[in-house]
Short mmCIF file of C-alpha atoms (C1' of nucleotides) in Angstrom, two decimals:
data_model
loop_
_atom_site.label_atom_id
_atom_site.label_comp_id
_atom_site.label_asym_id
_atom_site.label_seq_id
_atom_site.Cartn_x
_atom_site.Cartn_y
_atom_site.Cartn_z
CA UNK A 16 190.84 160.65 47.89
CA UNK A 17 193.42 161.46 45.24
CA UNK A 18 197.06 160.88 44.45
CA UNK A 19 198.20 164.07 46.14
CA UNK A 20 196.42 163.24 49.38
CA UNK A 21 198.03 159.80 49.40
CA UNK A 22 201.48 161.26 48.76
CA UNK A 23 200.99 163.75 51.56
CA UNK A 24 199.84 161.03 53.90
CA UNK A 25 202.67 158.64 53.01
CA UNK A 26 205.31 161.33 53.55
CA UNK A 27 203.77 162.41 56.85
CA UNK A 28 203.35 158.81 58.02
CA UNK A 29 206.91 157.86 57.11
CA UNK A 30 208.36 160.87 58.91
CA UNK A 31 205.80 160.96 61.74
CA UNK A 32 206.41 164.69 61.79
CA UNK A 33 203.99 167.03 60.04
CA UNK A 34 206.29 170.05 59.84
CA UNK A 35 209.24 168.12 58.41
CA UNK A 36 206.96 166.28 55.99
CA UNK A 37 205.48 169.61 54.86
CA UNK A 38 209.00 170.91 54.21
CA UNK A 39 209.84 167.78 52.24
CA UNK A 40 206.69 168.24 50.18
CA UNK A 41 207.32 171.99 49.76
CA UNK A 42 203.94 172.98 51.16
CA UNK A 43 203.04 174.89 54.28
CA UNK A 44 202.54 172.87 57.40
CA UNK A 45 198.83 173.78 57.77
CA UNK A 46 198.18 172.71 54.20
CA UNK A 47 199.53 169.26 55.00
CA UNK A 48 197.72 169.09 58.31
CA UNK A 49 194.45 169.93 56.63
CA UNK A 50 194.99 167.47 53.79
CA UNK A 51 195.54 164.69 56.33
CA UNK A 52 192.43 165.71 58.28
CA UNK A 53 190.37 165.67 55.10
CA UNK A 54 191.63 162.20 54.28
CA UNK A 55 190.78 160.99 57.79
CA UNK A 56 187.33 162.49 57.46
CA UNK A 57 186.78 160.68 54.18
CA UNK A 58 188.07 157.36 55.55
CA UNK A 59 186.10 157.76 58.75
CA UNK A 60 189.03 156.70 60.93
CA UNK A 61 192.08 158.46 62.38
CA UNK A 62 195.39 157.87 60.59
CA UNK A 63 197.45 159.61 63.26
CA UNK A 64 197.35 159.80 67.00
CA UNK A 65 198.03 163.32 68.15
CA UNK A 66 199.87 163.71 71.42
CA UNK A 67 200.41 167.40 71.94
CA UNK A 68 203.18 168.38 69.61
CA UNK A 69 203.95 165.01 68.15
CA UNK A 70 202.03 162.58 65.98
CA UNK A 71 202.28 158.83 65.50
CA UNK A 72 200.63 156.56 62.97
CA UNK A 73 197.68 154.54 64.26
CA UNK A 74 197.44 150.81 63.52
CA UNK A 75 194.78 151.63 60.95
CA UNK A 76 197.17 154.25 59.55
CA UNK A 77 199.91 151.62 59.22
CA UNK A 78 197.65 149.33 57.22
CA UNK A 79 196.52 152.22 55.09
CA UNK A 80 200.17 153.24 54.61
CA UNK A 81 201.05 149.85 53.11
CA UNK A 82 198.19 150.06 50.69
CA UNK A 83 198.89 153.69 49.85
CA UNK A 84 202.48 152.81 48.95
CA UNK A 85 201.24 150.11 46.58
CA UNK A 86 198.75 152.50 45.00
CA UNK A 87 201.42 155.15 44.52
CA UNK A 88 203.76 152.58 42.97
CA UNK A 89 201.00 151.79 40.51
CA UNK A 90 200.54 155.48 39.82
CA UNK A 91 204.26 155.85 39.14
CA UNK A 92 204.34 152.75 36.98
CA UNK A 93 201.35 153.93 34.97
CA UNK A 94 202.98 157.31 34.46
CA UNK A 95 206.27 155.68 33.42
CA UNK A 96 204.44 153.34 31.06
CA UNK A 97 202.70 156.29 29.47
CA UNK A 98 206.06 157.96 28.90
CA UNK A 99 207.62 154.77 27.59
CA UNK A 100 204.76 154.28 25.18
CA UNK A 101 205.76 157.44 23.42
CA UNK A 102 209.49 156.75 23.20
CA UNK A 103 210.99 153.66 21.57
CA UNK A 104 214.52 154.68 22.55
CA UNK A 105 213.86 154.51 26.27
CA UNK A 106 211.76 152.54 28.66
CA UNK A 107 211.86 148.99 29.84
CA UNK A 108 212.25 145.73 27.97
CA UNK A 109 211.98 142.49 29.87
CA UNK A 110 213.54 139.64 27.98
CA UNK A 111 213.63 135.98 28.90
CA UNK A 112 215.93 133.53 27.20
CA UNK A 113 217.09 129.97 27.48
CA UNK A 114 220.03 129.12 29.72
CA UNK A 115 221.79 127.67 26.72
CA UNK A 116 221.78 131.08 25.01
CA UNK A 117 223.50 132.94 27.83
CA UNK A 118 226.83 133.13 26.02
CA UNK A 119 227.57 134.53 22.60
CA UNK A 120 224.73 135.89 20.54
CA UNK A 121 222.37 137.21 23.23
CA UNK A 122 224.94 139.20 25.24
CA UNK A 123 226.23 140.60 21.93
CA UNK A 124 222.73 141.64 20.84
CA UNK A 125 222.07 143.27 24.19
CA UNK A 126 225.39 145.10 24.19
CA UNK A 127 224.82 146.29 20.62
CA UNK A 128 221.35 147.55 21.36
CA UNK A 129 222.37 149.20 24.61
CA UNK A 130 225.19 151.02 22.78
CA UNK A 131 222.65 152.47 20.36
CA UNK A 132 219.95 153.19 22.93
CA UNK A 133 221.63 153.70 26.30
CA UNK A 134 218.40 154.82 27.98
CA UNK A 135 216.68 151.50 27.43
CA UNK A 136 216.52 149.45 30.59
CA UNK A 137 216.69 145.68 30.22
CA UNK A 138 215.31 143.23 32.71
CA UNK A 139 216.63 139.78 31.92
CA UNK A 140 215.58 136.35 33.00
CA UNK A 141 216.72 132.89 32.15
CA UNK A 142 215.22 129.51 32.46
CA UNK A 143 213.88 126.52 30.57
CA UNK A 144 211.28 127.10 27.85
CA UNK A 145 208.25 126.04 29.87
CA UNK A 146 209.09 128.43 32.73
CA UNK A 147 209.89 131.29 30.37
CA UNK A 148 206.63 130.84 28.48
CA UNK A 149 204.63 130.69 31.70
CA UNK A 150 206.24 133.94 32.77
CA UNK A 151 205.60 135.41 29.35
CA UNK A 152 201.92 134.61 29.74
CA UNK A 153 201.97 136.09 33.25
CA UNK A 154 203.36 139.34 31.89
CA UNK A 155 206.79 138.97 33.53
CA UNK A 156 208.49 139.17 30.13
CA UNK A 157 207.73 141.20 27.03
CA UNK A 158 209.69 138.85 24.79
CA UNK A 159 211.32 135.46 25.09
CA UNK A 160 213.91 133.72 22.98
CA UNK A 161 212.96 130.07 23.00
CA UNK A 162 212.67 127.04 20.81
CA UNK A 163 209.26 126.42 19.22
CA UNK A 164 206.79 126.34 22.09
CA UNK A 165 204.26 123.56 22.47
CA UNK A 166 200.85 124.72 21.35
CA UNK A 167 199.61 127.85 23.08
CA UNK A 168 196.77 130.00 21.89
CA UNK A 169 198.25 133.02 23.61
CA UNK A 170 201.85 132.92 22.46
CA UNK A 171 203.09 133.59 18.97
CA UNK A 172 206.51 132.39 17.88
CA UNK A 173 208.66 133.70 15.06
CA UNK A 174 211.71 131.67 13.99
CA UNK A 175 214.98 133.61 14.01
CA UNK A 176 217.98 131.35 13.70
CA UNK A 177 219.03 127.73 13.76
CA UNK A 178 221.36 126.30 16.32
CA UNK A 179 223.44 123.24 15.54
CA UNK A 180 223.46 120.45 18.11
CA UNK A 181 226.64 118.53 18.87
CA UNK A 182 227.45 115.21 20.41
CA UNK A 183 229.25 115.98 23.65
CA UNK A 184 231.84 113.42 24.75
CA UNK A 185 234.31 113.30 27.59
CA UNK A 186 237.87 114.04 26.39
CA UNK A 187 239.58 110.70 25.90
CA UNK A 188 236.40 108.96 24.71
CA UNK A 189 237.22 106.52 21.88
CA UNK A 190 235.10 108.61 19.46
CA UNK A 191 236.47 111.96 20.60
CA UNK A 192 238.86 112.28 17.67
CA UNK A 193 236.18 111.79 14.99
CA UNK A 194 235.27 114.67 12.70
CA UNK A 195 231.61 113.68 12.55
CA UNK A 196 229.45 111.12 14.25
CA UNK A 197 226.06 109.56 13.65
CA UNK A 198 223.53 109.29 16.41
CA UNK A 199 223.85 105.52 16.25
CA UNK A 200 227.52 105.80 17.27
CA UNK A 201 226.63 106.76 20.84
CA UNK A 202 223.82 104.25 21.28
CA UNK A 203 225.73 102.16 23.83
CA UNK A 204 226.90 105.08 25.98
CA UNK A 205 225.00 106.24 29.07
CA UNK A 206 223.07 109.30 27.99
CA UNK A 207 222.91 112.45 30.09
CA UNK A 208 220.44 115.23 29.43
CA UNK A 209 218.05 117.82 30.78
CA UNK A 210 214.91 116.86 32.66
CA UNK A 211 211.47 116.52 31.12
CA UNK A 212 209.90 119.81 30.07
CA UNK A 213 212.98 121.36 28.51
CA UNK A 214 212.61 122.18 24.84
CA UNK A 215 216.14 120.99 24.16
CA UNK A 216 215.24 117.61 25.59
CA UNK A 217 212.21 117.45 23.29
CA UNK A 218 214.45 118.28 20.32
CA UNK A 219 216.83 115.48 21.27
CA UNK A 220 214.00 112.99 21.80
CA UNK A 221 212.66 113.90 18.37
CA UNK A 222 216.10 113.39 16.87
CA UNK A 223 216.33 109.86 18.24
CA UNK A 224 212.79 109.12 17.10
CA UNK A 225 213.61 110.29 13.60
CA UNK A 226 216.71 108.12 13.57
CA UNK A 227 214.65 105.18 14.84
CA UNK A 228 216.90 104.73 17.84
CA UNK A 229 215.90 103.99 21.44
CA UNK A 230 216.77 106.55 24.10
CA UNK A 231 217.16 106.16 27.85
CA UNK A 232 218.62 108.55 30.35
CA UNK A 233 221.36 107.75 32.86
CA UNK A 234 221.32 111.23 34.44
CA UNK A 235 218.96 114.16 34.12
CA UNK A 236 219.97 117.69 35.09
CA UNK A 237 218.63 121.21 35.18
CA UNK A 238 221.15 123.12 33.10
CA UNK A 239 223.25 122.50 30.03
CA UNK A 240 226.35 123.44 32.04
CA UNK A 241 225.54 120.70 34.54
CA UNK A 242 225.05 118.18 31.77
CA UNK A 243 228.36 119.17 30.17
CA UNK A 244 230.00 118.90 33.58
CA UNK A 245 228.70 115.37 34.07
CA UNK A 246 229.96 114.43 30.61
CA UNK A 247 233.33 115.96 31.48
CA UNK A 248 233.42 113.80 34.60
CA UNK A 249 233.12 110.74 32.37
CA UNK A 250 229.60 109.76 33.41
CA UNK A 251 228.24 109.55 29.89
CA UNK A 252 227.60 111.46 26.67
CA UNK A 253 225.08 114.06 25.62
CA UNK A 254 223.75 116.23 22.82
CA UNK A 255 223.81 119.97 23.33
CA UNK A 256 224.20 123.24 21.42
CA UNK A 257 227.79 124.50 21.15
CA UNK A 258 229.23 124.85 24.65
CA UNK A 259 231.29 128.00 24.58
CA UNK A 260 232.25 127.84 28.22
CA UNK A 261 233.13 124.17 28.24
CA UNK A 262 236.76 123.25 28.91
CA UNK A 263 238.12 121.45 25.80
CA UNK A 264 240.43 119.38 27.97
CA UNK A 265 237.28 117.99 29.67
CA UNK A 266 234.66 117.69 26.94
CA UNK A 267 234.75 117.39 23.16
CA UNK A 268 231.99 118.56 20.80
CA UNK A 269 231.52 116.58 17.61
CA UNK A 270 229.12 117.61 14.81
CA UNK A 271 226.34 115.15 14.00
CA UNK A 272 226.31 113.78 10.45
CA UNK A 273 223.03 111.91 10.68
CA UNK A 274 220.32 112.85 11.30
CA UNK A 275 220.78 116.54 10.75
CA UNK A 276 220.66 118.06 14.20
CA UNK A 277 219.39 121.58 14.33
CA UNK A 278 216.98 123.36 16.55
CA UNK A 279 215.33 126.66 15.75
CA UNK A 280 215.38 129.54 18.21
CA UNK A 281 212.70 132.18 17.81
CA UNK A 282 210.99 135.09 19.40
CA UNK A 283 207.98 134.34 21.58
CA UNK A 284 205.51 137.02 22.54
CA UNK A 285 201.91 137.32 23.64
CA UNK A 286 199.66 137.56 20.61
CA UNK A 287 196.91 139.80 21.84
CA UNK A 288 198.79 142.52 23.66
CA UNK A 289 200.26 145.49 21.89
CA UNK A 290 203.93 145.80 22.78
CA UNK A 291 205.43 149.15 23.74
CA UNK A 292 207.48 150.94 21.05
CA UNK A 293 210.65 150.06 22.96
CA UNK A 294 209.80 146.36 22.83
CA UNK A 295 208.78 146.54 19.18
CA UNK A 296 211.97 148.39 18.30
CA UNK A 297 214.11 145.78 20.05
CA UNK A 298 212.30 142.93 18.33
CA UNK A 299 212.86 144.64 15.00
CA UNK A 300 216.53 145.15 15.84
CA UNK A 301 217.00 141.43 16.56
CA UNK A 302 215.29 140.55 13.27
CA UNK A 303 217.41 142.89 11.23
CA UNK A 304 220.70 141.91 12.84
CA UNK A 305 219.96 138.23 12.29
CA UNK A 306 218.86 138.90 8.72
CA UNK A 307 222.22 140.60 8.16
CA UNK A 308 220.57 143.94 7.39
CA UNK A 309 222.10 145.58 10.39
CA UNK A 310 225.50 145.22 11.96
CA UNK A 311 225.46 144.55 15.66
CA UNK A 312 228.20 146.76 17.07
"C1'" DC B 22 207.95 180.77 81.07
"C1'" DT B 23 209.69 179.67 76.60
"C1'" DT B 24 209.80 176.93 72.74
"C1'" DG B 25 208.28 173.84 69.28
"C1'" DC B 26 204.77 171.74 66.85
"C1'" DA B 27 199.87 170.67 65.45
"C1'" DT B 28 195.44 172.61 64.53
"C1'" DT B 29 192.09 176.15 63.46
"C1'" DA B 30 190.51 180.42 61.41
"C1'" DG B 31 190.15 183.47 57.81
"C1'" DC B 32 191.37 184.74 53.49
"C1'" DC B 33 192.45 184.28 48.32
"C1'" DC B 34 192.74 181.63 43.98
"C1'" DC B 35 191.33 178.31 40.75
"C1'" DA B 36 188.79 174.42 38.63
"C1'" DT B 37 184.48 172.41 37.99
"C1'" DG B 38 179.54 171.97 37.83
"C1'" DT B 39 174.99 174.03 37.31
"C1'" DC B 40 171.74 177.17 35.75
"C1'" DC B 41 170.04 180.56 32.67
"C1'" DG C 30 178.92 181.39 26.76
"C1'" DG C 31 178.55 183.96 31.12
"C1'" DA C 32 177.23 184.21 36.10
"C1'" DC C 33 177.28 181.96 40.17
"C1'" DA C 34 178.01 178.32 43.78
"C1'" DT C 35 180.95 174.91 45.61
"C1'" DG C 36 184.96 172.79 47.13
"C1'" DG C 37 189.75 172.03 47.36
"C1'" DG C 38 194.40 174.04 47.17
"C1'" DG C 39 197.34 177.45 48.97
"C1'" DC C 40 198.88 181.06 52.41
"C1'" DT C 41 199.55 183.71 57.01
"C1'" DA C 42 198.26 184.43 61.61
"C1'" DA C 43 196.32 182.95 65.80
"C1'" DT C 44 195.58 179.45 69.13
"C1'" DG C 45 196.24 175.28 71.89
"C1'" DC C 46 199.09 172.04 74.09
"C1'" DA C 47 203.09 169.69 75.97
"C1'" DA C 48 208.07 169.33 76.76
"C1'" DG C 49 212.09 171.42 78.56
#
DNA sequence: CTTGCATTAGCCCCATGTCC
DNA sequence: GGACATGGGGCTAATGCAAG
């Protein structure tokens, strides 16, 4: 059983018409007929039921068809991978990044890279750190832009840039006009943030710990946008990275004077595996743009 | 009976394995 | 390395079978 036999079978089974399938495959009809017979002989079971001048796929044939399709997909993927391995300017890069990064820098980086290498195909995914890193370990992503992951022997993390965190207040809050605030200034306000497991939440918890302040949550959400929305509705205050999409008539972002509130975003990847040239080239591009060596246009 | 379609038969070509 | 056998790929032509 080889790839060609499977392709012949799949085409014939999908069309349920040997002559038309042979035309599609650009072989003579007997050649296809014989290839199918050989396959049936090897499998020891009929793939087609012959009724005079028509054929239909047997139930065994239908099962075998499903599996054959999967095998051929693997064949195609392996072939594509082999091609991609030789060409850094094409191929597939799957990138996961935090929800909070979906505006600004990341779209700009992607647009800049795509302008240089139009044949590169990006597959993007977003989510909280823990989900992204799980998917990274499962091979869903080649690279992820996340905050420092909790310990993992499989994932390596390389810091790239620092993101400032802001106190987010509803417009009209008594502190909304201030130029800078300390963490202690919002101690009495109901605090809204992301649920457990989010790296941003860990950063904020660490910030309060460092400042020696207690922290309790009035509301916990799944996305920074949701949190900002709840703040805008006057339900409390929060601490988030700059909210580019937030409506300034709803929420106000105030820099934090004390303690210094930064979180580092970096590139996560699986340590052991060797990335394709396309993935390596993209990682290098991000590094160089962020280091100011390269202009992202 | 004619037509359309699948299979079989007989042939050639080529790649691979085995033997010397 | 060359000779030979084997098996799979291809082709055309012939045959078998069922629908119209």
